[in-house]
Amino acid sequence: MSEQLLLQGQLLGIEEFLLSPSGFPDTDGEELLPGRSMWATLLCEVLPRGLLAELGLPRIMLGSSGGGQFLLVLPGTSRAAAEAVLERAAAEIATLGSSLRLIWSATENLGDWTVVRRRLNDELRRNRDAPLAAGAQGVFDAFEAAVPKPSPAFTAHLDANIRQASSVGWSPESPATILIGEGKHTWKLTPNLSLEGITLARHAAPSEEGSGPANLATLAARAQGARAWGVLRGDVDSFGIRLRRVASIEEHVQISVLYKQFLENELEVLCSLPDFWRRVTILYSGGDDFAVFGAWDALVALAREMQRLFSRFTEENLKEFPGAEGKTITMALALAPDSDASLSSVYRAAGEDLERAKTSNRDCCCLMGRTLEWKRVSDAADLKDTLLRMAAQFRSSRQFLFELRGLYGKPGSQKIWRFQRRISAILSGSRDREVQKMRARLVNEIIGRHKTEVNLRPAGLVALDWAWLASEI
């Protein structure tokens, strides 16, 4: 009986690849970002399945896949053949430029899982940190710079093709190429969990004609209030630590698949609801993160709903696991600064905001340029509704919001009576009891309940900017 082998693969440099300049002539790269993200998502689904099929091994030997990595169980006699396929895939991926790399590690499935995992990760780390260890001959020789050219691995229309395809294929001759509906081995694309198919979140808001995905201008026009679009990115907090704490390979696979299925299924279901299906397009859904773009107000609502569902998901499925790791999620929403902004630039801005939010805190959301805990996001939403109701009492609601917004340009140590006098001047002329109650609540929500000094809350500024966008015609 041959030994059992665990093989772990990882795709590095995905972020740089998504944002790298286009290799296609006459394109600005904007339409390539969705296609590249779909390609990167599918590659770590198709490649391990194709590898198993090529070796004549059953699907059950696929432990986990997607999210830029995969884990396989192989007989020891298949190691050389498996690495030959991966080497061809790595060579093809290297032609895409940027810093995209496929690396892998393999070890015998002997001993405790923590020991096996350490061996896998140590080899993976060596391959990542020392890419020339396998052979550096000729690396420093003089060479002529190659002219960038389109790769056969994907085309400018790959995004639309994948979103409309019923199946994808793979062939060992081009192991890094995603084939649409053809190839030596094929698999169905399904929105729900399937043992024989590949689950893929690929909803796209339809264009007005219904012939393809809506462009950025169309998504912005479908927003309520300001005609603006944005990118929402989310990432599970400390997911890697959660995986490192599992005690067996069965738990590792269970946790990996559980998170991946949740993100894919919930995103697909949410985006099919009436509030989102014409206004939001999915960029990708990974093992512990996701990205979508669309109308700005739809993205705010989507972020809050995803956080609510994720909180319920962890309460029901991770209650037996100690610690807070992997049980919270952080998101960031970046809005396009103008109508000429590219999808890649806003996607990059959302990533930078997400990184800052996760560095300073966790279980939070970067909204309107401010990082708030999720509870404060709900407070900002309630305050935004209060502001809009109060603005409706005045002939110039935009001027009312502008005056309130100006308070944040003043020093935060103003005496409370000065703040009260200014806001009373803004709201003067109304003796309606409901308006006066809303005014008192507004003051408390924006500055807190300090009796001597004003401490302007970030949630108040988020609510003001939110109301400003919502009231724009």
C-alpha positions as a Python dict, from the first residue, in 0.01 Angstrom:
ca = {
    (1, 'M'): (0, 0, 0),
    (2, 'S'): (147, 333, -107),
    (3, 'E'): (183, 624, 130),
    (4, 'Q'): (-73, 904, 134),
    (5, 'L'): (42, 1247, 22),
    (6, 'L'): (-99, 1591, 99),
    (7, 'L'): (-42, 1857, -167),
    (8, 'Q'): (-114, 2223, -96),
    (9, 'G'): (-109, 2485, -371),
    (10, 'Q'): (-125, 2863, -352),
    (11, 'L'): (-156, 3141, -608),
    (12, 'L'): (55, 3443, -509),
    (13, 'G'): (36, 3802, -631),
    (14, 'I'): (-335, 3803, -716),
    (15, 'E'): (-388, 4163, -602),
    (16, 'E'): (-99, 4295, -812),
    (17, 'F'): (-218, 4089, -1108),
    (18, 'L'): (-571, 4228, -1089),
    (19, 'L'): (-440, 4585, -1092),
    (20, 'S'): (-154, 4542, -1339),
    (21, 'P'): (-167, 4721, -1678),
    (22, 'S'): (-350, 4549, -1960),
    (23, 'G'): (-166, 4341, -2215),
    (24, 'F'): (-444, 4395, -2466),
    (25, 'P'): (-421, 4676, -2721),
    (26, 'D'): (-684, 4948, -2730),
    (27, 'T'): (-808, 4882, -2377),
    (28, 'D'): (-764, 5080, -2058),
    (29, 'G'): (-773, 4770, -1841),
    (30, 'E'): (-1100, 4858, -1669),
    (31, 'E'): (-1302, 4580, -1831),
    (32, 'L'): (-1022, 4331, -1759),
    (33, 'L'): (-1049, 4355, -1379),
    (34, 'P'): (-1374, 4151, -1358),
    (35, 'G'): (-1237, 3897, -1606),
    (36, 'R'): (-907, 3865, -1423),
    (37, 'S'): (-1083, 3819, -1089),
    (38, 'M'): (-1307, 3548, -1236),
    (39, 'W'): (-1002, 3377, -1389),
    (40, 'A'): (-809, 3383, -1060),
    (41, 'T'): (-1113, 3252, -872),
    (42, 'L'): (-1175, 2969, -1117),
    (43, 'L'): (-811, 2868, -1161),
    (44, 'C'): (-786, 2735, -806),
    (45, 'E'): (-1110, 2543, -865),
    (46, 'V'): (-1035, 2402, -1209),
    (47, 'L'): (-664, 2322, -1172),
    (48, 'P'): (-692, 2079, -875),
    (49, 'R'): (-996, 1911, -1029),
    (50, 'G'): (-817, 1879, -1361),
    (51, 'L'): (-513, 1737, -1185),
    (52, 'L'): (-722, 1469, -1014),
    (53, 'A'): (-905, 1385, -1337),
    (54, 'E'): (-579, 1360, -1531),
    (55, 'L'): (-436, 1121, -1272),
    (56, 'G'): (-754, 913, -1272),
    (57, 'L'): (-833, 992, -908),
    (58, 'P'): (-1183, 1047, -762),
    (59, 'R'): (-1326, 1390, -681),
    (60, 'I'): (-1346, 1300, -311),
    (61, 'M'): (-967, 1343, -286),
    (62, 'L'): (-1012, 1720, -328),
    (63, 'G'): (-997, 1856, 24),
    (64, 'S'): (-1060, 2227, -36),
    (65, 'S'): (-1027, 2470, -325),
    (66, 'G'): (-1084, 2833, -415),
    (67, 'G'): (-975, 3159, -261),
    (68, 'G'): (-631, 3141, -421),
    (69, 'Q'): (-534, 2800, -282),
    (70, 'F'): (-621, 2430, -280),
    (71, 'L'): (-549, 2112, -84),
    (72, 'L'): (-537, 1761, -235),
    (73, 'V'): (-492, 1409, -103),
    (74, 'L'): (-284, 1197, -343),
    (75, 'P'): (-123, 854, -345),
    (76, 'G'): (253, 880, -305),
    (77, 'T'): (309, 724, -647),
    (78, 'S'): (134, 1022, -814),
    (79, 'R'): (370, 1288, -683),
    (80, 'A'): (594, 1312, -991),
    (81, 'A'): (301, 1325, -1233),
    (82, 'A'): (119, 1584, -1023),
    (83, 'E'): (424, 1810, -997),
    (84, 'A'): (480, 1785, -1373),
    (85, 'V'): (130, 1926, -1434),
    (86, 'L'): (181, 2199, -1173),
    (87, 'E'): (516, 2295, -1326),
    (88, 'R'): (352, 2344, -1666),
    (89, 'A'): (77, 2550, -1503),
    (90, 'A'): (333, 2761, -1315),
    (91, 'A'): (527, 2826, -1635),
    (92, 'E'): (212, 2938, -1816),
    (93, 'I'): (107, 3158, -1524),
    (94, 'A'): (452, 3321, -1523),
    (95, 'T'): (393, 3446, -1878),
    (96, 'L'): (110, 3665, -1750),
    (97, 'G'): (365, 3903, -1601),
    (98, 'S'): (310, 4103, -1285),
    (99, 'S'): (407, 3904, -973),
    (100, 'L'): (160, 3619, -1022),
    (101, 'R'): (311, 3285, -916),
    (102, 'L'): (187, 2934, -848),
    (103, 'I'): (368, 2756, -566),
    (104, 'W'): (297, 2428, -388),
    (105, 'S'): (421, 2196, -117),
    (106, 'A'): (374, 1825, -54),
    (107, 'T'): (437, 1596, 241),
    (108, 'E'): (338, 1253, 368),
    (109, 'N'): (18, 1239, 569),
    (110, 'L'): (195, 1093, 872),
    (111, 'G'): (173, 1211, 1231),
    (112, 'D'): (-44, 1468, 1405),
    (113, 'W'): (-215, 1726, 1182),
    (114, 'T'): (-34, 2015, 1350),
    (115, 'V'): (298, 1855, 1252),
    (116, 'V'): (182, 1779, 898),
    (117, 'R'): (51, 2133, 857),
    (118, 'R'): (381, 2277, 978),
    (119, 'R'): (573, 2073, 721),
    (120, 'L'): (338, 2188, 444),
    (121, 'N'): (360, 2553, 546),
    (122, 'D'): (737, 2545, 593),
    (123, 'E'): (792, 2412, 241),
    (124, 'L'): (538, 2657, 102),
    (125, 'R'): (718, 2942, 279),
    (126, 'R'): (1054, 2834, 137),
    (127, 'N'): (910, 2824, -214),
    (128, 'R'): (757, 3168, -165),
    (129, 'D'): (1056, 3340, -6),
    (130, 'A'): (1328, 3178, -218),
    (131, 'P'): (1192, 3144, -572),
    (132, 'L'): (1543, 3088, -716),
    (133, 'A'): (1632, 2803, -481),
    (134, 'A'): (1541, 2540, -741),
    (135, 'G'): (1790, 2686, -988),
    (136, 'A'): (1929, 3032, -1060),
    (137, 'Q'): (2137, 2957, -1367),
    (138, 'G'): (2113, 3240, -1619),
    (139, 'V'): (1900, 3461, -1395),
    (140, 'F'): (2149, 3749, -1406),
    (141, 'D'): (2243, 3713, -1772),
    (142, 'A'): (2173, 4003, -2006),
    (143, 'F'): (1837, 3984, -2182),
    (144, 'E'): (1614, 4189, -2408),
    (145, 'A'): (1294, 4317, -2257),
    (146, 'A'): (996, 4128, -2394),
    (147, 'V'): (713, 4320, -2552),
    (148, 'P'): (394, 4269, -2346),
    (149, 'K'): (139, 4065, -2535),
    (150, 'P'): (-200, 3918, -2457),
    (151, 'S'): (-191, 3580, -2286),
    (152, 'P'): (-400, 3291, -2417),
    (153, 'A'): (-501, 3222, -2057),
    (154, 'F'): (-779, 3481, -2078),
    (155, 'T'): (-930, 3733, -2315),
    (156, 'A'): (-1090, 4073, -2280),
    (157, 'H'): (-1432, 3903, -2296),
    (158, 'L'): (-1360, 3632, -2040),
    (159, 'D'): (-1575, 3798, -1772),
    (160, 'A'): (-1891, 3803, -1985),
    (161, 'N'): (-1820, 3454, -2116),
    (162, 'I'): (-1785, 3303, -1768),
    (163, 'R'): (-2095, 3478, -1635),
    (164, 'Q'): (-2302, 3331, -1919),
    (165, 'A'): (-2135, 2988, -1938),
    (166, 'S'): (-2301, 2669, -1817),
    (167, 'S'): (-1969, 2484, -1786),
    (168, 'V'): (-1592, 2536, -1793),
    (169, 'G'): (-1317, 2303, -1907),
    (170, 'W'): (-949, 2224, -1862),
    (171, 'S'): (-684, 2053, -2071),
    (172, 'P'): (-337, 1938, -1960),
    (173, 'E'): (-176, 2103, -2263),
    (174, 'S'): (-271, 2448, -2125),
    (175, 'P'): (-321, 2392, -1752),
    (176, 'A'): (-358, 2764, -1667),
    (177, 'T'): (-624, 2831, -1932),
    (178, 'I'): (-994, 2838, -1841),
    (179, 'L'): (-1190, 2695, -2134),
    (180, 'I'): (-1556, 2783, -2182),
    (181, 'G'): (-1773, 2477, -2242),
    (182, 'E'): (-1490, 2267, -2385),
    (183, 'G'): (-1171, 2085, -2290),
    (184, 'K'): (-1057, 1737, -2198),
    (185, 'H'): (-1233, 1766, -1861),
    (186, 'T'): (-1539, 1984, -1800),
    (187, 'W'): (-1747, 2082, -1498),
    (188, 'K'): (-2081, 2256, -1463),
    (189, 'L'): (-2097, 2600, -1303),
    (190, 'T'): (-2366, 2612, -1036),
    (191, 'P'): (-2485, 2879, -789),
    (192, 'N'): (-2543, 2611, -523),
    (193, 'L'): (-2328, 2341, -365),
    (194, 'S'): (-2266, 2053, -604),
    (195, 'L'): (-2033, 1754, -572),
    (196, 'E'): (-1984, 1727, -947),
    (197, 'G'): (-1989, 2095, -1039),
    (198, 'I'): (-1810, 2414, -937),
    (199, 'T'): (-1990, 2665, -718),
    (200, 'L'): (-1929, 3019, -841),
    (201, 'A'): (-2080, 3351, -733),
    (202, 'R'): (-2107, 3540, -1062),
    (203, 'H'): (-2413, 3765, -1047),
    (204, 'A'): (-2391, 4073, -1268),
    (205, 'A'): (-2637, 4361, -1278),
    (206, 'P'): (-2794, 4354, -1626),
    (207, 'S'): (-2765, 4639, -1872),
    (208, 'E'): (-3074, 4828, -1985),
    (209, 'E'): (-3090, 4612, -2299),
    (210, 'G'): (-3030, 4295, -2098),
    (211, 'S'): (-2760, 4183, -2339),
    (212, 'G'): (-2475, 4188, -2085),
    (213, 'P'): (-2352, 4334, -1755),
    (214, 'A'): (-2431, 4698, -1680),
    (215, 'N'): (-2142, 4942, -1713),
    (216, 'L'): (-2029, 5181, -1441),
    (217, 'A'): (-2232, 5476, -1569),
    (218, 'T'): (-2550, 5266, -1568),
    (219, 'L'): (-2487, 5144, -1214),
    (220, 'A'): (-2429, 5502, -1097),
    (221, 'A'): (-2754, 5616, -1262),
    (222, 'R'): (-2946, 5349, -1069),
    (223, 'A'): (-2833, 5486, -733),
    (224, 'Q'): (-3085, 5671, -518),
    (225, 'G'): (-2963, 6021, -438),
    (226, 'A'): (-2617, 6097, -572),
    (227, 'R'): (-2541, 5933, -905),
    (228, 'A'): (-2232, 5750, -786),
    (229, 'W'): (-2091, 5399, -780),
    (230, 'G'): (-1833, 5230, -562),
    (231, 'V'): (-1653, 4911, -463),
    (232, 'L'): (-1722, 4714, -146),
    (233, 'R'): (-1460, 4471, -16),
    (234, 'G'): (-1487, 4244, 286),
    (235, 'D'): (-1245, 4017, 470),
    (236, 'V'): (-1294, 3775, 761),
    (237, 'D'): (-1088, 3880, 1064),
    (238, 'S'): (-804, 3647, 1171),
    (239, 'F'): (-918, 3365, 943),
    (240, 'G'): (-564, 3227, 916),
    (241, 'I'): (-538, 3201, 1295),
    (242, 'R'): (-868, 3014, 1304),
    (243, 'L'): (-735, 2760, 1053),
    (244, 'R'): (-411, 2715, 1245),
    (245, 'R'): (-604, 2627, 1559),
    (246, 'V'): (-792, 2329, 1415),
    (247, 'A'): (-681, 1990, 1543),
    (248, 'S'): (-728, 1770, 1236),
    (249, 'I'): (-731, 1781, 858),
    (250, 'E'): (-1104, 1705, 870),
    (251, 'E'): (-1165, 2023, 1071),
    (252, 'H'): (-936, 2218, 837),
    (253, 'V'): (-1138, 2111, 533),
    (254, 'Q'): (-1467, 2164, 716),
    (255, 'I'): (-1382, 2521, 818),
    (256, 'S'): (-1241, 2612, 475),
    (257, 'V'): (-1543, 2479, 288),
    (258, 'L'): (-1788, 2627, 540),
    (259, 'Y'): (-1663, 2986, 497),
    (260, 'K'): (-1631, 2956, 121),
    (261, 'Q'): (-1984, 2822, 82),
    (262, 'F'): (-2127, 3092, 306),
    (263, 'L'): (-1969, 3380, 113),
    (264, 'E'): (-2059, 3238, -228),
    (265, 'N'): (-2415, 3139, -144),
    (266, 'E'): (-2511, 3446, 56),
    (267, 'L'): (-2363, 3687, -197),
    (268, 'E'): (-2544, 3516, -482),
    (269, 'V'): (-2875, 3508, -293),
    (270, 'L'): (-2849, 3869, -173),
    (271, 'C'): (-2762, 3998, -518),
    (272, 'S'): (-3071, 3826, -660),
    (273, 'L'): (-3304, 4022, -430),
    (274, 'P'): (-3504, 4316, -576),
    (275, 'D'): (-3297, 4579, -392),
    (276, 'F'): (-2971, 4457, -542),
    (277, 'W'): (-3007, 4253, -861),
    (278, 'R'): (-3003, 4552, -1100),
    (279, 'R'): (-2754, 4757, -897),
    (280, 'V'): (-2472, 4525, -782),
    (281, 'T'): (-2217, 4308, -965),
    (282, 'I'): (-1995, 4048, -795),
    (283, 'L'): (-1623, 4077, -868),
    (284, 'Y'): (-1521, 3766, -677),
    (285, 'S'): (-1591, 3556, -371),
    (286, 'G'): (-1293, 3383, -211),
    (287, 'G'): (-1231, 3159, 85),
    (288, 'D'): (-1241, 3443, 338),
    (289, 'D'): (-1301, 3760, 136),
    (290, 'F'): (-1518, 3911, -136),
    (291, 'A'): (-1552, 4217, -358),
    (292, 'V'): (-1854, 4368, -532),
    (293, 'F'): (-1920, 4695, -716),
    (294, 'G'): (-2235, 4886, -794),
    (295, 'A'): (-2460, 5175, -692),
    (296, 'W'): (-2328, 5335, -373),
    (297, 'D'): (-2649, 5310, -168),
    (298, 'A'): (-2700, 4945, -262),
    (299, 'L'): (-2346, 4866, -145),
    (300, 'V'): (-2409, 5026, 195),
    (301, 'A'): (-2721, 4815, 242),
    (302, 'L'): (-2541, 4504, 115),
    (303, 'A'): (-2255, 4554, 362),
    (304, 'R'): (-2490, 4579, 659),
    (305, 'E'): (-2688, 4273, 550),
    (306, 'M'): (-2373, 4066, 490),
    (307, 'Q'): (-2245, 4155, 837),
    (308, 'R'): (-2579, 4056, 994),
    (309, 'L'): (-2581, 3722, 813),
    (310, 'F'): (-2215, 3656, 894),
    (311, 'S'): (-2275, 3721, 1263),
    (312, 'R'): (-2563, 3473, 1265),
    (313, 'F'): (-2356, 3224, 1063),
    (314, 'T'): (-2069, 3225, 1314),
    (315, 'E'): (-2305, 3201, 1612),
    (316, 'E'): (-2467, 2889, 1468),
    (317, 'N'): (-2163, 2714, 1319),
    (318, 'L'): (-1865, 2817, 1534),
    (319, 'K'): (-2012, 2810, 1883),
    (320, 'E'): (-1799, 2505, 1971),
    (321, 'F'): (-1476, 2681, 1868),
    (322, 'P'): (-1321, 2904, 2138),
    (323, 'G'): (-1182, 3249, 2065),
    (324, 'A'): (-1300, 3538, 1848),
    (325, 'E'): (-1078, 3455, 1549),
    (326, 'G'): (-1275, 3408, 1230),
    (327, 'K'): (-1600, 3515, 1395),
    (328, 'T'): (-1606, 3878, 1279),
    (329, 'I'): (-1577, 4047, 943),
    (330, 'T'): (-1441, 4385, 836),
    (331, 'M'): (-1547, 4572, 523),
    (332, 'A'): (-1459, 4891, 337),
    (333, 'L'): (-1657, 5092, 84),
    (334, 'A'): (-1479, 5329, -155),
    (335, 'L'): (-1679, 5562, -380),
    (336, 'A'): (-1571, 5676, -723),
    (337, 'P'): (-1446, 6036, -688),
    (338, 'D'): (-1583, 6134, -1031),
    (339, 'S'): (-1747, 5990, -1340),
    (340, 'D'): (-1411, 5928, -1508),
    (341, 'A'): (-1272, 5707, -1230),
    (342, 'S'): (-1172, 5356, -1335),
    (343, 'L'): (-1287, 5040, -1165),
    (344, 'S'): (-929, 4939, -1087),
    (345, 'S'): (-850, 5268, -909),
    (346, 'V'): (-1160, 5249, -687),
    (347, 'Y'): (-1094, 4879, -622),
    (348, 'R'): (-743, 4972, -508),
    (349, 'A'): (-880, 5250, -284),
    (350, 'A'): (-1125, 5006, -123),
    (351, 'G'): (-838, 4766, -57),
    (352, 'E'): (-631, 5038, 107),
    (353, 'D'): (-926, 5143, 326),
    (354, 'L'): (-984, 4779, 422),
    (355, 'E'): (-620, 4736, 516),
    (356, 'R'): (-628, 5047, 735),
    (357, 'A'): (-950, 4936, 902),
    (358, 'K'): (-811, 4591, 982),
    (359, 'T'): (-487, 4740, 1111),
    (360, 'S'): (-660, 4973, 1356),
    (361, 'N'): (-947, 4748, 1459),
    (362, 'R'): (-1159, 4448, 1365),
    (363, 'D'): (-1530, 4381, 1332),
    (364, 'C'): (-1574, 4724, 1174),
    (365, 'C'): (-1651, 4902, 848),
    (366, 'C'): (-1478, 5186, 667),
    (367, 'L'): (-1766, 5399, 541),
    (368, 'M'): (-1747, 5750, 396),
    (369, 'G'): (-1377, 5758, 482),
    (370, 'R'): (-1433, 5680, 853),
    (371, 'T'): (-1380, 5348, 1031),
    (372, 'L'): (-1669, 5257, 1259),
    (373, 'E'): (-1764, 4953, 1461),
    (374, 'W'): (-2069, 4780, 1316),
    (375, 'K'): (-2282, 4901, 1605),
    (376, 'R'): (-2184, 5260, 1520),
    (377, 'V'): (-2271, 5198, 1156),
    (378, 'S'): (-2626, 5118, 1272),
    (379, 'D'): (-2622, 5436, 1482),
    (380, 'A'): (-2508, 5634, 1178),
    (381, 'A'): (-2792, 5484, 972),
    (382, 'D'): (-3049, 5587, 1234),
    (383, 'L'): (-2898, 5935, 1259),
    (384, 'K'): (-2901, 5965, 880),
    (385, 'D'): (-3275, 5891, 880),
    (386, 'T'): (-3326, 6154, 1152),
    (387, 'L'): (-3131, 6410, 951),
    (388, 'L'): (-3336, 6345, 639),
    (389, 'R'): (-3662, 6377, 832),
    (390, 'M'): (-3547, 6703, 986),
    (391, 'A'): (-3422, 6830, 651),
    (392, 'A'): (-3768, 6769, 509),
    (393, 'Q'): (-3902, 7030, 754),
    (394, 'F'): (-3703, 7306, 582),
    (395, 'R'): (-3725, 7456, 239),
    (396, 'S'): (-3353, 7413, 181),
    (397, 'S'): (-3260, 7070, 311),
    (398, 'R'): (-2918, 7077, 144),
    (399, 'Q'): (-2835, 7405, 319),
    (400, 'F'): (-2941, 7250, 650),
    (401, 'L'): (-2703, 6956, 599),
    (402, 'F'): (-2429, 7191, 480),
    (403, 'E'): (-2455, 7395, 800),
    (404, 'L'): (-2434, 7082, 1014),
    (405, 'R'): (-2142, 6952, 811),
    (406, 'G'): (-1959, 7278, 876),
    (407, 'L'): (-1957, 7207, 1249),
    (408, 'Y'): (-1695, 6939, 1191),
    (409, 'G'): (-1456, 7196, 1054),
    (410, 'K'): (-1444, 7369, 1391),
    (411, 'P'): (-1225, 7273, 1690),
    (412, 'G'): (-1377, 6991, 1893),
    (413, 'S'): (-1338, 7171, 2226),
    (414, 'Q'): (-1613, 7431, 2176),
    (415, 'K'): (-1830, 7495, 2477),
    (416, 'I'): (-2157, 7306, 2470),
    (417, 'W'): (-2367, 7623, 2482),
    (418, 'R'): (-2200, 7753, 2165),
    (419, 'F'): (-2281, 7433, 1982),
    (420, 'Q'): (-2639, 7440, 2111),
    (421, 'R'): (-2679, 7804, 2003),
    (422, 'R'): (-2555, 7729, 1650),
    (423, 'I'): (-2777, 7426, 1601),
    (424, 'S'): (-3074, 7616, 1747),
    (425, 'A'): (-3011, 7891, 1492),
    (426, 'I'): (-3008, 7633, 1213),
    (427, 'L'): (-3338, 7486, 1336),
    (428, 'S'): (-3503, 7812, 1439),
    (429, 'G'): (-3855, 7890, 1329),
    (430, 'S'): (-4015, 7556, 1415),
    (431, 'R'): (-4212, 7496, 1733),
    (432, 'D'): (-4323, 7149, 1633),
    (433, 'R'): (-4273, 6920, 1931),
    (434, 'E'): (-4151, 6632, 1714),
    (435, 'V'): (-3889, 6855, 1553),
    (436, 'Q'): (-3766, 6968, 1894),
    (437, 'K'): (-3738, 6607, 2009),
    (438, 'M'): (-3543, 6518, 1697),
    (439, 'R'): (-3318, 6819, 1757),
    (440, 'A'): (-3234, 6701, 2108),
    (441, 'R'): (-3164, 6351, 1979),
    (442, 'L'): (-2951, 6493, 1699),
    (443, 'V'): (-2735, 6688, 1943),
    (444, 'N'): (-2685, 6384, 2165),
    (445, 'E'): (-2596, 6158, 1875),
    (446, 'I'): (-2348, 6399, 1716),
    (447, 'I'): (-2168, 6525, 2027),
    (448, 'G'): (-2253, 6271, 2297),
    (449, 'R'): (-2379, 6365, 2641),
    (450, 'H'): (-2080, 6562, 2770),
    (451, 'K'): (-2196, 6852, 2979),
    (452, 'T'): (-1898, 7079, 2933),
    (453, 'E'): (-1732, 7013, 2600),
    (454, 'V'): (-1828, 6901, 2252),
    (455, 'N'): (-1679, 6571, 2137),
    (456, 'L'): (-1789, 6529, 1777),
    (457, 'R'): (-1848, 6161, 1699),
    (458, 'P'): (-1720, 5997, 1379),
    (459, 'A'): (-2060, 5831, 1337),
    (460, 'G'): (-2215, 6176, 1320),
    (461, 'L'): (-1990, 6277, 1032),
    (462, 'V'): (-2062, 5950, 850),
    (463, 'A'): (-2435, 6011, 897),
    (464, 'L'): (-2405, 6366, 761),
    (465, 'D'): (-2212, 6254, 452),
    (466, 'W'): (-2455, 5968, 407),
    (467, 'A'): (-2755, 6202, 428),
    (468, 'W'): (-2582, 6447, 191),
    (469, 'L'): (-2543, 6177, -74),
    (470, 'A'): (-2896, 6045, -17),
    (471, 'S'): (-3052, 6391, -54),
    (472, 'E'): (-2867, 6482, -374),
    (473, 'I'): (-3088, 6507, -682),
}
